[in-house]
Amino acid sequence: MSEASLEKGIQALKEQIDAPVAAFFSSCTHCGMCADACLFYTENKDPEFVPIHKVEPMRRIWEQEYTLVGRAKKLLGLSKKVTDEELQEWQHLVYDSCTLCGRCSMVCPVGNDISSMIRKMREGMAASGNAPPGLIGASTRSVEIGSPMGVRLPAVQAQIKHAVKETGLEYPMDRVGAEYLVLLSSMEIMNYPEYLQAIAKILHSAGKTWTLSSKAFEATNSGIQIGSSDIAAELVSRVVNAADELKVGTVISPECGHAYTAIRWDGPNLVGKKFGFKVQHILEVLDELRAAGLLKTEGMEDDKLTFHDPCQLVRKGGVIEQPRNLLKMIASDFVEMEDAGVMNWCCGAGGGVSANENADEIRLKAFDRKKKQLDGLGVDALVTACANCRIHLEDGLEDNEMDLPVLGLTEMLAEHLVKESDSSEEKANDISN
Amino acid sequence: MISQINITKVSNDDDLRSVFKQLDETDNRIVGAMLVDDVLSLTTDERVKRAISKALEKEASNDELGDVFKSLKRAVIDSSTRCGAAGDWDDQASHFVTRAANAVVTPRSQRDTVNQLWQIVQSCRMARSCSLIASSDDSDNPEAEYQYKIVSDFLNNKSSSAA
């Protein structure tokens, strides 16, 4: 990243103030409804955590630069300048206590997309050198190594070798013309290697061709989290180039919420062109396979299960019915938590919060909201579809002494796949009939 | 009961699964602990070492196992690499050993849907795999073969002592 300075930060913020942002600032009625939608506010009851307040420095720049009254006040020396010290103070509000979950944007009565404004605010924070060290490290590793956690290709190849031995399946790398390009998050490579095996089993069973890319295996986009469109665009372009070179039909975003937003929704705008391939979250792909009769499962979980909707999937992507359709195939006792679906409460660690050690205390405090959702449900296990949610849920549950396993949906489905021998018998019966 | 197990030599995963299905609860825990013991050198976490030492005791009480389970649950979280943090494959090896040890002492009532012993097998293999990555060693992961031998030896010892 280029050297940061306050001037660069202010300039970045000015560049972020486009017509929608100007309209948002003009139309905010200070009603406070966004406060009650934010888990950092509801669990702390501190006015500084009111979502719209988190963009106050950007609002002042908008007022001072782009409004008549604000310009007059600036000329008369009546307005307060945004300083480096102020931005340093705001780091706690813009990064530590915001997961970009988008719940505030859902409730704003005048339609302000507050979450996207905080994302834009991060551009100024990063450019002025006021991003948290954890996110600076993750972004630097993403650009230099290709993974926010420093995972290199030989490590991925070693994990593949392990997976081949375990499953006896092929894990194609750089296969031109495959139907799917599978992306992974570093979290899955390091913490949940079962995910890759699950994907291989399911796509093999469905008779689909797929590949990984040696040039772009990583889905996580630290540029989005830190607030650097340049980094975000560089990371997206690596995937786009790989997908184009390999001539794949669909890029599959893994069980990682913000990776999906980055490549699916922000991606084409970041690289400035329409993609020549489709982008889907893994749950969308699995649900399509289900609908086409290509995802065949056997057996049902007897445990009482509930599902934690990753916020980027439901609020940014509308992926709401798909996990429920899939769970119906394997869960005999499924219950919804209160506010499930589009208004589900964030786990408290998305949007870069988990990479930011400064946020450790507040993210665990914010988990009280998830605890309230789970209390009284009496479930035996919690299912989700985001590796970051998963690890934070485990942390929060342990912190609250709640004995509840957290399971990945893709892995669960793979566990329930009809065994190949059963499947062959079924096909033989179909033919003979 | 061990007398009903009709396999004495384990040479592949199918054999391993077949044996696991036939073990009683105590042997299930002891075999799990033996598998973790084989990769125990990949962690320095004393909580894990204490837990495996306890789990290997045939007479360990449920209360004693419950205590080590509590400490291991925290150890699993402590050893997890957070999203976006710089990963270290040696630490990751230790994490998988911890995960395996946690599975060994998880009370039956709290087990998740995945076969517990199989989770131990997988985590131990992953631990070895992470250790190989850490040392840039691209040789084949030998852990599966070690596991077959550990379980075969266990079965043979059991049948010798029964005879």
Coordinates of C-alpha atoms in Angstrom, one line a residue:
Chain A
M1 CA 0.0 0.0 0.0
S2 CA 1.2 3.5 -0.7
E3 CA 2.3 5.7 2.2
A4 CA -0.7 7.0 4.1
S5 CA -1.4 10.5 5.2
L6 CA -4.2 12.7 6.4
E7 CA -4.3 14.5 3.1
K8 CA -4.7 11.2 1.2
G9 CA -7.4 10.2 3.7
I10 CA -9.4 13.4 3.2
Q11 CA -9.0 13.1 -0.5
A12 CA -10.2 9.5 -0.5
L13 CA -13.2 10.5 1.5
K14 CA -14.0 13.3 -0.9
E15 CA -13.8 10.9 -3.8
Q16 CA -16.2 8.6 -2.0
I17 CA -18.9 11.2 -1.7
D18 CA -21.0 10.5 -4.7
A19 CA -24.6 11.4 -5.4
P20 CA -26.1 8.6 -3.3
V21 CA -23.9 9.5 -0.3
A22 CA -24.8 13.2 -0.6
A23 CA -28.5 12.2 -0.8
F24 CA -28.1 9.9 2.2
F25 CA -26.5 12.7 4.3
S26 CA -29.1 15.2 3.2
S27 CA -32.0 12.9 4.0
C28 CA -31.0 11.5 7.4
T29 CA -33.6 12.5 9.9
H30 CA -31.6 11.5 13.0
C31 CA -34.5 9.2 14.0
G32 CA -32.1 6.7 15.6
M33 CA -33.7 3.6 14.1
C34 CA -30.4 2.4 12.9
A35 CA -29.2 2.2 16.5
D36 CA -31.7 -0.5 17.4
A37 CA -30.7 -2.5 14.3
C38 CA -27.0 -2.6 15.3
L39 CA -25.8 -5.4 17.7
F40 CA -22.9 -3.2 18.8
Y41 CA -25.4 -0.6 20.0
T42 CA -28.0 -2.9 21.4
E43 CA -25.4 -4.9 23.4
N44 CA -23.5 -1.8 24.7
K45 CA -26.2 1.0 24.7
D46 CA -23.5 3.5 24.0
P47 CA -24.6 6.4 21.7
E48 CA -21.2 6.4 19.9
F49 CA -22.2 3.0 18.4
V50 CA -25.2 4.4 16.5
P51 CA -24.4 3.4 12.9
I52 CA -24.9 6.8 11.3
H53 CA -22.6 8.4 13.8
K54 CA -19.8 6.2 12.6
V55 CA -19.6 8.2 9.4
E56 CA -19.6 11.6 11.1
P57 CA -16.2 12.7 9.9
M58 CA -17.3 12.0 6.3
R59 CA -20.5 13.9 6.9
R60 CA -18.6 16.9 7.9
I61 CA -16.4 16.8 4.9
W62 CA -19.5 16.5 2.7
E63 CA -21.0 19.5 4.5
Q64 CA -17.9 21.6 4.3
E65 CA -17.1 20.8 0.7
Y66 CA -20.4 20.2 -1.0
T67 CA -23.1 22.3 0.7
L68 CA -23.6 26.1 0.5
V69 CA -24.0 26.5 4.3
G70 CA -21.1 24.3 5.0
R71 CA -18.8 26.2 2.6
A72 CA -19.8 29.5 4.2
K73 CA -19.2 28.2 7.7
K74 CA -15.8 26.9 6.5
L75 CA -14.9 30.3 5.0
L76 CA -15.9 32.0 8.3
G77 CA -13.8 29.5 10.3
L78 CA -16.9 28.1 12.0
S79 CA -16.5 24.5 11.0
K80 CA -14.4 21.8 12.7
K81 CA -11.7 20.3 10.5
V82 CA -11.3 16.5 10.4
T83 CA -8.0 15.7 12.0
D84 CA -5.7 12.7 12.1
E85 CA -6.4 12.4 15.9
E86 CA -10.1 12.3 15.2
L87 CA -9.8 9.6 12.6
Q88 CA -7.6 7.6 15.0
E89 CA -10.4 7.8 17.5
W90 CA -12.9 6.7 14.9
Q91 CA -11.0 3.5 14.2
H92 CA -12.9 1.9 17.1
L93 CA -16.2 2.9 15.5
V94 CA -15.5 2.2 11.9
Y95 CA -13.6 -1.1 12.2
D96 CA -13.9 -2.6 15.7
S97 CA -17.6 -2.1 16.2
C98 CA -19.0 -2.6 12.6
T99 CA -19.1 -5.8 10.7
L100 CA -20.6 -4.2 7.6
C101 CA -23.5 -6.6 8.2
G102 CA -26.0 -4.2 6.6
R103 CA -28.8 -4.5 9.2
C104 CA -28.8 -0.8 9.7
S105 CA -29.4 -0.2 6.0
M106 CA -32.4 -2.5 6.1
V107 CA -34.3 -0.4 8.7
C108 CA -33.5 3.2 7.7
P109 CA -36.9 4.8 7.0
V110 CA -35.4 7.1 4.3
G111 CA -33.5 4.3 2.6
N112 CA -30.0 5.3 3.5
D113 CA -27.5 2.5 2.9
I114 CA -25.5 3.2 6.1
S115 CA -23.5 0.1 5.8
S116 CA -22.1 1.1 2.4
M117 CA -21.3 4.5 3.8
I118 CA -19.2 2.9 6.6
R119 CA -17.5 0.9 3.9
K120 CA -16.7 4.1 2.1
M121 CA -15.6 5.7 5.3
R122 CA -13.0 3.0 5.6
E123 CA -11.5 4.2 2.3
G124 CA -10.5 7.4 4.1
M125 CA -9.4 5.6 7.2
A126 CA -7.1 3.3 5.2
A127 CA -5.7 6.1 3.1
S128 CA -5.0 8.2 6.2
G129 CA -3.2 5.3 7.9
N130 CA -5.9 4.7 10.5
A131 CA -6.9 1.1 9.7
P132 CA -6.2 -1.5 12.4
P133 CA -2.8 -3.3 12.2
G134 CA -4.5 -6.6 11.9
L135 CA -6.3 -5.6 8.7
I136 CA -3.2 -3.9 7.3
G137 CA -1.3 -7.2 7.8
A138 CA -4.1 -9.2 6.2
S139 CA -4.2 -6.9 3.2
T140 CA -0.5 -6.8 2.7
R141 CA -0.3 -10.6 2.8
S142 CA -3.3 -10.8 0.3
V143 CA -1.5 -8.6 -2.2
E144 CA 2.0 -10.1 -1.7
I145 CA 1.2 -13.7 -1.1
G146 CA -2.3 -14.1 -2.4
S147 CA -3.9 -15.0 0.9
P148 CA -4.7 -12.8 4.0
M149 CA -3.4 -15.6 6.2
G150 CA -0.3 -16.2 4.2
V151 CA -1.3 -19.5 2.7
R152 CA 0.8 -20.3 -0.3
L153 CA 0.2 -22.6 -3.3
P154 CA 2.4 -25.5 -1.9
A155 CA 0.3 -25.6 1.2
V156 CA -2.9 -25.8 -0.9
Q157 CA -1.3 -28.6 -2.9
A158 CA -0.4 -30.4 0.3
Q159 CA -3.9 -30.2 1.5
I160 CA -5.1 -31.5 -1.8
K161 CA -2.7 -34.4 -1.5
H162 CA -4.3 -35.2 1.9
A163 CA -7.8 -34.9 0.4
V164 CA -7.0 -37.2 -2.5
K165 CA -5.7 -39.8 -0.1
E166 CA -8.8 -39.5 2.1
T167 CA -11.5 -39.5 -0.6
G168 CA -9.8 -41.2 -3.6
L169 CA -11.2 -38.4 -5.8
E170 CA -9.5 -36.1 -8.2
Y171 CA -8.9 -32.5 -7.3
P172 CA -8.2 -30.9 -10.6
M173 CA -6.0 -27.9 -10.8
D174 CA -6.0 -25.5 -13.8
R175 CA -8.4 -27.7 -15.8
V176 CA -9.5 -25.7 -18.8
G177 CA -13.2 -25.8 -19.7
A178 CA -14.5 -27.1 -16.4
E179 CA -18.0 -26.1 -15.4
Y180 CA -17.0 -24.7 -12.0
L181 CA -14.0 -22.8 -10.7
V182 CA -14.0 -23.5 -6.9
L183 CA -12.6 -20.8 -4.7
L184 CA -11.5 -21.3 -1.1
S185 CA -11.0 -19.1 1.8
S186 CA -7.8 -19.4 3.8
M187 CA -9.9 -20.3 6.8
E188 CA -11.1 -23.3 4.9
I189 CA -7.7 -24.3 3.8
M190 CA -6.2 -24.0 7.3
N191 CA -9.1 -24.6 9.8
Y192 CA -11.8 -26.5 7.9
P193 CA -10.0 -28.7 5.2
E194 CA -13.1 -30.9 5.3
Y195 CA -14.9 -28.3 3.2
L196 CA -12.7 -29.0 0.1
Q197 CA -13.3 -32.8 0.5
A198 CA -17.1 -32.1 0.8
I199 CA -17.1 -30.1 -2.4
A200 CA -15.2 -32.8 -4.3
K201 CA -17.6 -35.5 -3.1
I202 CA -20.7 -33.5 -4.0
L203 CA -19.6 -32.4 -7.5
H204 CA -18.2 -35.8 -8.3
S205 CA -21.5 -37.3 -7.2
A206 CA -23.4 -34.8 -9.3
G207 CA -21.3 -35.6 -12.3
K208 CA -20.0 -32.0 -12.6
T209 CA -16.6 -30.9 -13.8
W210 CA -14.7 -28.5 -11.7
T211 CA -11.2 -27.1 -11.0
L212 CA -9.1 -25.1 -8.7
S213 CA -6.8 -22.4 -10.0
S214 CA -3.1 -22.2 -9.1
K215 CA -3.2 -18.5 -9.8
A216 CA -6.4 -17.7 -7.8
F217 CA -7.5 -20.2 -5.1
E218 CA -8.3 -17.5 -2.5
A219 CA -11.7 -16.0 -2.3
T220 CA -11.2 -13.7 0.7
N221 CA -11.0 -10.1 -0.2
S222 CA -9.2 -8.0 2.4
G223 CA -9.4 -4.9 0.3
I224 CA -13.2 -4.8 1.0
Q225 CA -12.6 -5.2 4.7
I226 CA -9.9 -2.6 5.1
G227 CA -11.5 -0.2 2.7
S228 CA -9.2 -0.1 -0.3
S229 CA -10.9 -0.3 -3.6
D230 CA -7.5 -0.6 -5.3
I231 CA -6.6 -3.7 -3.3
A232 CA -10.1 -5.1 -3.7
A233 CA -9.9 -4.6 -7.4
E234 CA -6.5 -6.3 -7.7
L235 CA -7.8 -9.3 -5.7
V236 CA -11.0 -9.6 -7.8
S237 CA -9.0 -9.3 -11.0
R238 CA -6.8 -12.3 -10.1
V239 CA -10.0 -14.4 -9.9
V240 CA -11.4 -12.9 -13.1
N241 CA -8.2 -13.5 -15.0
A242 CA -8.0 -17.1 -13.8
A243 CA -11.7 -17.8 -14.6
D244 CA -11.3 -16.3 -18.1
E245 CA -8.1 -18.3 -18.8
L246 CA -9.7 -21.5 -17.6
K247 CA -12.9 -20.7 -19.5
V248 CA -15.1 -21.9 -16.7
G249 CA -18.9 -21.4 -16.7
T250 CA -19.3 -20.5 -13.0
V251 CA -17.1 -19.3 -10.2
I252 CA -18.1 -20.8 -6.8
S253 CA -17.7 -18.5 -3.8
P254 CA -17.0 -20.6 -0.7
E255 CA -18.6 -20.6 2.7
C256 CA -17.3 -17.1 3.4
G257 CA -19.8 -14.3 3.6
H258 CA -17.9 -11.2 2.5
A259 CA -15.9 -13.1 -0.1
Y260 CA -19.3 -13.6 -1.9
T261 CA -20.2 -10.0 -1.7
A262 CA -16.7 -9.0 -3.0
I263 CA -16.7 -11.2 -6.0
R264 CA -20.5 -11.4 -6.8
W265 CA -21.7 -7.9 -6.1
D266 CA -18.8 -5.6 -5.9
G267 CA -16.6 -7.5 -8.3
P268 CA -17.7 -6.3 -11.7
N269 CA -17.8 -2.6 -10.5
L270 CA -14.3 -3.0 -9.0
V271 CA -12.7 -4.3 -12.2
G272 CA -15.0 -2.1 -14.4
K273 CA -16.3 -4.8 -16.7
K274 CA -19.0 -7.4 -16.9
F275 CA -17.8 -10.9 -16.0
G276 CA -17.8 -13.6 -18.8
F277 CA -18.9 -16.2 -16.2
K278 CA -21.5 -16.6 -13.5
V279 CA -20.6 -16.2 -9.8
Q280 CA -22.6 -18.2 -7.2
H281 CA -22.3 -18.9 -3.5
I282 CA -21.8 -22.6 -2.8
L283 CA -25.2 -22.8 -1.3
E284 CA -26.8 -21.5 -4.5
V285 CA -24.9 -24.2 -6.5
L286 CA -26.0 -26.9 -4.1
D287 CA -29.6 -25.8 -4.2
E288 CA -29.5 -25.9 -8.0
L289 CA -28.1 -29.4 -7.9
R290 CA -30.9 -30.3 -5.5
A291 CA -33.5 -28.9 -7.8
A292 CA -32.0 -30.7 -10.7
G293 CA -32.1 -34.0 -8.8
L294 CA -28.3 -34.2 -8.8
L295 CA -27.8 -33.9 -5.0
K296 CA -29.0 -37.1 -3.6
T297 CA -28.8 -37.6 0.2
E298 CA -29.7 -40.4 2.5
G299 CA -30.5 -40.4 6.2
M300 CA -31.7 -37.6 8.4
E301 CA -30.1 -35.9 11.4
D302 CA -32.2 -36.6 14.5
D303 CA -30.6 -33.7 16.4
K304 CA -32.6 -30.5 16.7
L305 CA -30.8 -28.0 14.5
T306 CA -31.0 -24.3 13.7
F307 CA -29.3 -22.2 11.0
H308 CA -27.3 -19.0 11.4
D309 CA -27.7 -16.9 8.3
P310 CA -24.4 -15.2 7.4
C311 CA -25.4 -11.6 6.9
Q312 CA -23.6 -11.1 3.6
L313 CA -25.6 -14.0 2.1
V314 CA -29.1 -12.9 3.2
R315 CA -28.9 -9.1 3.1
K316 CA -26.5 -8.6 0.2
G317 CA -27.3 -11.7 -1.8
G318 CA -30.8 -12.8 -1.0
V319 CA -29.6 -16.4 -0.3
I320 CA -32.3 -17.2 2.1
E321 CA -34.4 -20.2 0.9
Q322 CA -31.4 -22.2 -0.4
P323 CA -30.0 -23.3 2.9
R324 CA -33.5 -24.2 4.2
N325 CA -34.2 -26.2 1.1
L326 CA -30.9 -28.1 1.7
L327 CA -31.5 -28.6 5.4
K328 CA -34.9 -30.1 4.7
M329 CA -33.1 -32.9 2.9
I330 CA -31.1 -33.9 6.0
A331 CA -32.7 -32.4 9.1
S332 CA -35.8 -33.9 10.6
D333 CA -36.0 -31.4 13.5
F334 CA -35.1 -28.0 12.2
V335 CA -36.2 -24.8 14.0
E336 CA -35.7 -21.1 13.1
M337 CA -34.2 -18.7 15.5
E338 CA -36.0 -15.4 16.0
D339 CA -35.2 -12.8 13.3
A340 CA -33.8 -15.6 11.1
G341 CA -33.4 -14.8 7.4
V342 CA -32.9 -11.4 6.0
M343 CA -32.9 -9.7 9.4
N344 CA -30.7 -12.2 11.1
W345 CA -28.3 -10.8 13.6
C346 CA -24.6 -10.9 12.6
C347 CA -22.3 -13.2 14.5
G348 CA -20.3 -10.1 15.4
A349 CA -17.0 -10.8 13.7
G350 CA -17.6 -10.2 10.0
G351 CA -16.2 -7.3 7.9
G352 CA -12.7 -7.7 9.1
V353 CA -13.6 -7.6 12.9
S354 CA -12.2 -11.1 13.4
A355 CA -8.8 -10.0 11.9
N356 CA -8.7 -7.1 14.2
E357 CA -7.3 -7.9 17.7
N358 CA -8.4 -4.5 19.0
A359 CA -12.0 -5.7 18.5
D360 CA -11.7 -8.9 20.6
E361 CA -13.5 -7.6 23.6
I362 CA -16.3 -5.9 21.8
R363 CA -17.0 -8.7 19.4
L364 CA -17.5 -11.1 22.3
K365 CA -19.8 -8.6 24.0
A366 CA -21.8 -8.3 20.8
F367 CA -22.2 -12.1 20.8
D368 CA -24.8 -11.6 23.6
R369 CA -27.2 -10.8 20.8
K370 CA -26.6 -14.2 19.2
K371 CA -26.9 -15.8 22.6
K372 CA -30.3 -14.2 23.1
Q373 CA -31.4 -15.7 19.7
L374 CA -30.2 -19.2 20.7
D375 CA -31.4 -19.1 24.3
G376 CA -34.7 -21.0 24.7
L377 CA -34.4 -22.8 21.3
G378 CA -33.1 -25.9 22.9
V379 CA -31.1 -26.9 19.8
D380 CA -28.5 -29.6 19.7
A381 CA -26.3 -28.0 17.0
L382 CA -26.0 -24.8 15.1
V383 CA -25.5 -25.0 11.3
T384 CA -24.0 -22.2 9.2
A385 CA -22.3 -21.5 5.9
C386 CA -19.5 -19.1 6.6
A387 CA -16.1 -20.2 8.0
N388 CA -15.6 -16.9 9.7
C389 CA -19.0 -17.0 11.4
R390 CA -18.3 -20.5 12.3
I391 CA -15.1 -19.9 14.2
H392 CA -16.6 -16.8 16.0
L393 CA -19.7 -18.7 16.9
E394 CA -17.5 -21.4 18.5
D395 CA -15.6 -18.7 20.4
G396 CA -18.8 -16.9 21.5
L397 CA -20.5 -20.1 22.6
E398 CA -17.5 -21.2 24.5
D399 CA -17.2 -17.8 26.1
N400 CA -20.8 -18.1 27.3
E401 CA -20.3 -21.8 28.4
M402 CA -22.9 -23.0 25.8
D403 CA -22.3 -26.5 24.7
L404 CA -23.4 -26.4 21.1
P405 CA -21.4 -27.8 18.1
V406 CA -21.2 -25.5 15.1
L407 CA -21.5 -27.3 11.8
G408 CA -20.8 -26.4 8.2
L409 CA -23.8 -27.0 5.9
T410 CA -21.7 -28.2 2.9
E411 CA -19.9 -30.7 5.0
M412 CA -23.1 -32.0 6.5
L413 CA -24.6 -32.5 3.0
A414 CA -21.5 -34.4 1.9
E415 CA -21.8 -36.7 5.0
H416 CA -25.3 -37.6 3.8
L417 CA -24.6 -38.2 0.2
V418 CA -26.0 -41.4 -1.1
K419 CA -23.1 -43.8 -1.2
E420 CA -21.7 -44.5 -4.6
S421 CA -22.6 -48.2 -4.6
D422 CA -26.2 -47.3 -3.6
S423 CA -26.3 -44.7 -6.3
S424 CA -25.1 -47.2 -9.0
E425 CA -27.8 -49.7 -7.9
E426 CA -30.4 -47.0 -8.2
K427 CA -29.2 -46.1 -11.7
A428 CA -29.3 -49.8 -12.7
N429 CA -32.8 -50.1 -11.4
D430 CA -33.8 -46.9 -13.4
I431 CA -32.4 -48.5 -16.6
S432 CA -34.0 -51.8 -16.0
N433 CA -37.4 -50.1 -15.4
Chain B
M1 CA -17.1 -56.2 23.3
I2 CA -13.6 -56.9 22.0
S3 CA -14.3 -60.7 21.8
Q4 CA -16.8 -59.9 19.1
I5 CA -14.4 -58.0 16.9
N6 CA -13.5 -60.2 13.9
I7 CA -10.6 -58.1 12.7
T8 CA -7.1 -58.5 14.1
K9 CA -5.1 -56.6 11.5
V10 CA -6.2 -53.2 10.2
S11 CA -4.8 -52.3 6.8
N12 CA -7.2 -49.7 5.5
D13 CA -9.9 -47.2 6.4
D14 CA -12.7 -49.6 6.0
D15 CA -11.1 -51.9 8.5
L16 CA -10.7 -49.0 10.8
R17 CA -14.3 -47.9 10.6
S18 CA -15.4 -51.5 11.1
V19 CA -13.3 -51.8 14.3
F20 CA -14.6 -48.5 15.6
K21 CA -18.2 -49.6 15.2
Q22 CA -17.5 -52.6 17.5
L23 CA -15.6 -50.9 20.3
D24 CA -17.3 -50.4 23.7
E25 CA -17.2 -46.9 25.2
T26 CA -14.0 -47.3 27.2
D27 CA -12.0 -48.9 24.4
N28 CA -13.4 -46.3 22.1
R29 CA -11.9 -43.6 24.3
I30 CA -8.6 -45.4 24.8
V31 CA -8.1 -46.1 21.1
G32 CA -8.9 -42.4 20.4
A33 CA -6.4 -41.3 23.0
M34 CA -3.7 -43.7 21.5
L35 CA -4.3 -42.1 18.1
V36 CA -3.8 -38.6 19.5
D37 CA -0.8 -39.8 21.6
D38 CA 0.9 -40.6 18.3
V39 CA 0.8 -36.9 17.3
L40 CA 1.1 -35.4 20.8
S41 CA 4.6 -34.2 20.1
L42 CA 3.1 -31.7 17.6
T43 CA 1.6 -29.6 20.5
T44 CA 3.2 -28.0 23.5
D45 CA -0.2 -27.3 25.1
E46 CA -0.1 -28.9 28.6
R47 CA -3.9 -29.0 28.7
V48 CA -3.9 -31.4 25.8
K49 CA -1.1 -33.6 27.2
R50 CA -3.0 -33.8 30.6
A51 CA -6.2 -34.7 28.8
I52 CA -4.7 -37.5 26.8
S53 CA -2.9 -38.9 29.8
K54 CA -6.2 -39.0 31.6
A55 CA -8.1 -40.5 28.7
L56 CA -5.6 -43.3 28.4
E57 CA -6.4 -44.4 32.0
K58 CA -8.9 -47.2 31.8
E59 CA -10.4 -46.3 35.2
A60 CA -10.8 -42.6 34.5
S61 CA -14.1 -41.3 36.0
N62 CA -16.7 -39.3 34.1
D63 CA -16.0 -36.4 36.5
E64 CA -12.3 -36.5 35.7
L65 CA -12.9 -36.7 32.0
G66 CA -15.5 -33.9 32.3
D67 CA -12.9 -31.6 33.8
V68 CA -10.3 -32.2 31.1
F69 CA -13.1 -31.7 28.5
K70 CA -13.8 -28.2 29.8
S71 CA -10.2 -27.2 29.6
L72 CA -9.9 -28.6 26.1
K73 CA -12.9 -26.8 24.7
R74 CA -11.1 -23.5 25.6
A75 CA -7.9 -24.9 24.2
V76 CA -9.5 -25.6 20.8
I77 CA -10.7 -22.0 20.6
D78 CA -7.3 -20.6 21.8
S79 CA -5.5 -22.6 19.1
S80 CA -7.8 -21.7 16.2
T81 CA -6.3 -19.3 13.7
R82 CA -8.5 -16.3 13.4
C83 CA -9.7 -15.2 10.0
G84 CA -7.2 -12.8 8.5
A85 CA -4.4 -13.5 11.0
A86 CA -1.0 -14.8 9.7
G87 CA -1.2 -18.5 9.7
D88 CA 1.5 -20.7 11.1
W89 CA 1.4 -24.4 10.1
D90 CA 3.2 -25.6 13.2
D91 CA 0.5 -23.9 15.3
Q92 CA -2.1 -25.3 13.0
A93 CA -0.7 -28.8 13.6
S94 CA -1.1 -28.1 17.3
H95 CA -4.7 -27.0 16.7
F96 CA -5.6 -30.3 15.0
V97 CA -4.0 -32.3 17.8
T98 CA -6.1 -30.2 20.2
R99 CA -9.2 -30.8 18.2
A100 CA -8.6 -34.5 18.2
A101 CA -8.0 -34.6 21.9
N102 CA -11.2 -32.7 22.5
A103 CA -13.1 -35.3 20.5
V104 CA -11.6 -38.0 22.6
V105 CA -13.0 -36.6 25.9
T106 CA -16.3 -35.1 24.6
P107 CA -19.1 -36.6 26.6
R108 CA -21.3 -38.9 24.7
S109 CA -24.3 -36.6 25.2
Q110 CA -22.6 -33.7 23.5
R111 CA -21.2 -35.4 20.5
D112 CA -22.0 -34.0 17.2
T113 CA -23.3 -35.9 14.2
V114 CA -20.0 -36.9 12.8
N115 CA -18.6 -40.1 14.0
Q116 CA -16.3 -39.1 16.9
L117 CA -13.6 -41.6 16.4
W118 CA -13.4 -40.8 12.7
Q119 CA -13.1 -37.1 13.6
I120 CA -10.1 -38.1 15.7
V121 CA -8.6 -40.0 12.9
Q122 CA -9.0 -37.1 10.5
S123 CA -7.7 -34.5 12.9
C124 CA -4.6 -36.5 13.7
R125 CA -3.9 -36.9 10.0
M126 CA -4.4 -33.2 9.4
A127 CA -2.1 -32.5 12.3
R128 CA 0.7 -34.5 10.6
S129 CA -0.1 -33.0 7.3
C130 CA 0.2 -29.4 8.7
S131 CA 3.5 -30.4 10.3
L132 CA 4.8 -31.6 6.9
I133 CA 3.7 -28.3 5.4
A134 CA 5.4 -26.4 8.1
S135 CA 8.7 -28.2 7.3
S136 CA 8.2 -27.9 3.6
D137 CA 8.3 -31.7 3.4
D138 CA 6.4 -33.0 0.5
S139 CA 6.7 -36.6 1.4
D140 CA 3.5 -38.7 1.8
N141 CA 1.7 -38.3 5.1
P142 CA 2.4 -41.5 7.0
E143 CA -0.2 -41.1 9.8
A144 CA -2.8 -43.4 8.3
E145 CA -0.4 -46.3 8.3
Y146 CA 0.7 -45.4 11.9
Q147 CA -3.0 -45.5 12.9
Y148 CA -3.6 -48.9 11.3
K149 CA -0.6 -50.2 13.3
I150 CA -1.8 -48.6 16.5
V151 CA -5.2 -50.1 16.2
S152 CA -3.9 -53.5 15.1
D153 CA -1.6 -53.6 18.1
F154 CA -4.4 -52.7 20.4
L155 CA -6.6 -55.5 19.0
N156 CA -3.8 -58.0 19.3
N157 CA -3.0 -57.0 22.9
K158 CA -6.7 -57.3 23.8
S159 CA -7.0 -60.7 22.3
S160 CA -3.8 -61.9 23.9
S161 CA -4.9 -60.7 27.3
A162 CA -8.3 -62.2 26.8
A163 CA -6.8 -65.6 25.9

